[in-house]
PDB file of C-alpha atoms in Angstrom:
ATOM      1  CA  MET L 200     -10.071   3.787  -1.728  1.00  0.00           C
ATOM      2  CA  SER L 201     -12.070   1.649  -4.151  1.00  0.00           C
ATOM      3  CA  GLY L 202     -11.217   4.128  -6.879  1.00  0.00           C
ATOM      4  CA  VAL L 203      -7.541   4.271  -5.959  1.00  0.00           C
ATOM      5  CA  GLU L 204      -7.314   0.469  -5.907  1.00  0.00           C
ATOM      6  CA  ALA L 205      -8.728   0.528  -9.442  1.00  0.00           C
ATOM      7  CA  TRP L 206      -5.326   1.757 -10.657  1.00  0.00           C
ATOM      8  CA  PHE L 207      -4.058  -1.816 -10.349  1.00  0.00           C
ATOM      9  CA  HIS L 208      -6.756  -3.204 -12.592  1.00  0.00           C
ATOM     10  CA  SER L 209      -7.347  -0.343 -14.992  1.00  0.00           C
ATOM     11  CA  ASN L 210      -5.593  -2.303 -17.745  1.00  0.00           C
ATOM     12  CA  ASP L 211      -6.894  -5.817 -17.113  1.00  0.00           C
ATOM     13  CA  GLY L 212      -9.293  -5.764 -20.047  1.00  0.00           C
ATOM     14  CA  GLN L 213     -12.355  -5.905 -17.807  1.00  0.00           C
ATOM     15  CA  PRO L 214     -15.077  -3.226 -17.439  1.00  0.00           C
ATOM     16  CA  ASP L 215     -14.355  -0.360 -15.056  1.00  0.00           C
ATOM     17  CA  HIS L 216     -14.869  -1.175 -11.396  1.00  0.00           C
ATOM     18  CA  MET L 217     -18.220   0.162 -10.231  1.00  0.00           C
ATOM     19  CA  PHE L 218     -17.596   2.118  -7.074  1.00  0.00           C
ATOM     20  CA  PHE L 219     -20.037   4.610  -5.671  1.00  0.00           C
ATOM     21  CA  TRP L 220     -19.948   8.340  -6.396  1.00  0.00           C
ATOM     22  CA  ASN L 221     -23.076   9.787  -4.843  1.00  0.00           C
ATOM     23  CA  TYR L 222     -24.542   6.315  -5.435  1.00  0.00           C
ATOM     24  CA  VAL L 223     -25.403   7.334  -8.974  1.00  0.00           C
ATOM     25  CA  PRO L 224     -23.538   5.660 -11.886  1.00  0.00           C
ATOM     26  CA  GLY L 225     -21.479   8.231 -13.795  1.00  0.00           C
ATOM     27  CA  ALA L 226     -21.604  10.914 -11.068  1.00  0.00           C
ATOM     28  CA  THR L 227     -18.262  12.588 -10.356  1.00  0.00           C
ATOM     29  CA  ASP L 228     -19.002  14.144  -6.938  1.00  0.00           C
ATOM     30  CA  GLY L 229     -18.709  11.588  -4.173  1.00  0.00           C
ATOM     31  CA  PHE L 230     -19.659  13.660  -1.161  1.00  0.00           C
ATOM     32  CA  GLY L 231     -23.024  15.261  -1.871  1.00  0.00           C
ATOM     33  CA  GLU L 232     -25.216  12.519  -0.412  1.00  0.00           C
ATOM     34  CA  VAL L 233     -23.128  10.579   2.087  1.00  0.00           C
ATOM     35  CA  SER L 234     -25.242   8.122   4.048  1.00  0.00           C
ATOM     36  CA  ALA L 235     -24.297   5.616   6.736  1.00  0.00           C
ATOM     37  CA  ASP L 236     -27.081   3.424   5.343  1.00  0.00           C
ATOM     38  CA  ARG L 237     -24.814   2.653   2.402  1.00  0.00           C
ATOM     39  CA  ALA L 238     -21.716   1.742   4.391  1.00  0.00           C
ATOM     40  CA  THR L 239     -22.209  -1.972   3.698  1.00  0.00           C
ATOM     41  CA  ASP L 240     -22.358  -1.303  -0.066  1.00  0.00           C
ATOM     42  CA  ASP L 241     -19.258   0.890   0.102  1.00  0.00           C
ATOM     43  CA  LEU L 242     -17.298  -1.716   2.044  1.00  0.00           C
ATOM     44  CA  ALA L 243     -18.351  -4.462  -0.393  1.00  0.00           C
ATOM     45  CA  SER L 244     -17.240  -2.259  -3.301  1.00  0.00           C
ATOM     46  CA  TYR L 245     -13.863  -1.699  -1.640  1.00  0.00           C
ATOM     47  CA  HIS L 246     -13.353  -5.422  -0.977  1.00  0.00           C
ATOM     48  CA  ALA L 247     -14.248  -6.243  -4.596  1.00  0.00           C
ATOM     49  CA  SER L 248     -11.764  -3.644  -5.858  1.00  0.00           C
ATOM     50  CA  VAL L 249      -8.977  -4.989  -3.615  1.00  0.00           C
ATOM     51  CA  GLU L 250      -9.622  -8.563  -4.761  1.00  0.00           C
ATOM     52  CA  ARG L 251      -9.528  -7.461  -8.388  1.00  0.00           C
ATOM     53  CA  SER L 252      -6.240  -5.647  -7.716  1.00  0.00           C
ATOM     54  CA  ARG L 253      -4.727  -8.787  -6.248  1.00  0.00           C
ATOM     55  CA  ARG L 254      -5.706 -10.813  -9.308  1.00  0.00           C
ATOM     56  CA  ALA L 255      -4.325  -8.115 -11.645  1.00  0.00           C
ATOM     57  CA  VAL L 256      -0.827  -8.229 -10.118  1.00  0.00           C
ATOM     58  CA  GLN L 257      -0.627 -11.934  -9.322  1.00  0.00           C
ATOM     59  CA  GLY L 258       2.574 -13.399 -10.731  1.00  0.00           C
ATOM     60  CA  ARG L 259       4.077 -10.011 -11.667  1.00  0.00           C
ATOM     61  CA  GLY L 260       7.509  -8.868 -10.467  1.00  0.00           C
ATOM     62  CA  LEU L 261       8.097  -5.542  -8.740  1.00  0.00           C
ATOM     63  CA  HIS L 262      10.416  -4.474 -11.572  1.00  0.00           C
ATOM     64  CA  GLU L 263       7.768  -4.979 -14.291  1.00  0.00           C
ATOM     65  CA  VAL L 264       6.209  -1.980 -15.965  1.00  0.00           C
ATOM     66  CA  VAL L 265       2.431  -2.248 -15.824  1.00  0.00           C
ATOM     67  CA  PRO L 266       0.865  -2.641 -19.291  1.00  0.00           C
ATOM     68  CA  GLY L 267      -0.593   0.644 -20.487  1.00  0.00           C
ATOM     69  CA  ASP L 268       1.317   2.569 -17.805  1.00  0.00           C
ATOM     70  CA  GLU L 269       4.829   3.950 -17.502  1.00  0.00           C
ATOM     71  CA  HIS L 270       5.338   2.909 -13.871  1.00  0.00           C
ATOM     72  CA  THR L 271       6.737  -0.276 -12.374  1.00  0.00           C
ATOM     73  CA  LEU L 272       4.673  -2.308  -9.975  1.00  0.00           C
ATOM     74  CA  ARG L 273       7.111  -1.259  -7.209  1.00  0.00           C
ATOM     75  CA  TRP L 274       6.349   2.430  -7.897  1.00  0.00           C
ATOM     76  CA  ILE L 275       2.608   1.753  -7.857  1.00  0.00           C
ATOM     77  CA  TYR L 276       2.851  -0.151  -4.552  1.00  0.00           C
ATOM     78  CA  LEU L 277       4.766   2.764  -2.991  1.00  0.00           C
ATOM     79  CA  HIS L 278       2.187   5.216  -4.310  1.00  0.00           C
ATOM     80  CA  MET L 279      -0.596   3.065  -2.865  1.00  0.00           C
ATOM     81  CA  ILE L 280       1.083   3.015   0.564  1.00  0.00           C
ATOM     82  CA  GLU L 281       1.130   6.826   0.445  1.00  0.00           C
ATOM     83  CA  GLU L 282      -2.548   6.926  -0.581  1.00  0.00           C
ATOM     84  CA  TYR L 283      -3.588   4.596   2.228  1.00  0.00           C
ATOM     85  CA  ALA L 284      -1.570   6.599   4.766  1.00  0.00           C
ATOM     86  CA  ARG L 285      -3.161   9.845   3.582  1.00  0.00           C
ATOM     87  CA  HIS L 286      -6.712   8.487   3.682  1.00  0.00           C
ATOM     88  CA  ASN L 287      -6.179   6.813   7.059  1.00  0.00           C
ATOM     89  CA  GLY L 288      -5.001  10.183   8.346  1.00  0.00           C
ATOM     90  CA  HIS L 289      -8.156  11.835   7.024  1.00  0.00           C
ATOM     91  CA  ALA L 290     -10.287   9.185   8.725  1.00  0.00           C
ATOM     92  CA  ASP L 291      -8.418   9.735  11.999  1.00  0.00           C
ATOM     93  CA  LEU L 292      -9.089  13.481  11.805  1.00  0.00           C
ATOM     94  CA  LEU L 293     -12.787  12.818  11.292  1.00  0.00           C
ATOM     95  CA  ARG L 294     -12.864  10.362  14.179  1.00  0.00           C
ATOM     96  CA  GLU L 295     -11.123  12.943  16.373  1.00  0.00           C
ATOM     97  CA  ARG L 296     -13.841  15.477  15.583  1.00  0.00           C
ATOM     98  CA  ILE L 297     -16.487  12.947  16.559  1.00  0.00           C
ATOM     99  CA  ASP L 298     -15.121  11.589  19.837  1.00  0.00           C
ATOM    100  CA  GLY L 299     -12.607  14.261  20.819  1.00  0.00           C
ATOM    101  CA  ALA L 300      -9.861  11.749  21.619  1.00  0.00           C
ATOM    102  CA  THR L 301      -6.408  12.522  20.284  1.00  0.00           C
ATOM    103  CA  GLY L 302      -3.443  10.235  19.786  1.00  0.00           C
ATOM    104  CA  GLU L 303      -0.097  10.437  21.493  1.00  0.00           C
TER     105      GLU L 303
END
């Protein structure tokens, strides 16, 4: 989600957000070397990306088109809700495989 959050701040004039892909800068495959030992780093990266997103949209109206993009902030928020729902669903499927419990 760190990478998806980066959509909000991709045009803020700052360097790209450094999130982890295989824990190697510039790598494009994020699933080759997954390690629970790096969960703290991943969570910190996510929190940093979310905070940067909040700063990037602060004071902007939902009707505004994001600079460098063709979408309004409202459209981006809706897209982000879909992304979070999708990824939360993936996480729930993984959890189900681990503990066997299913929802109602």
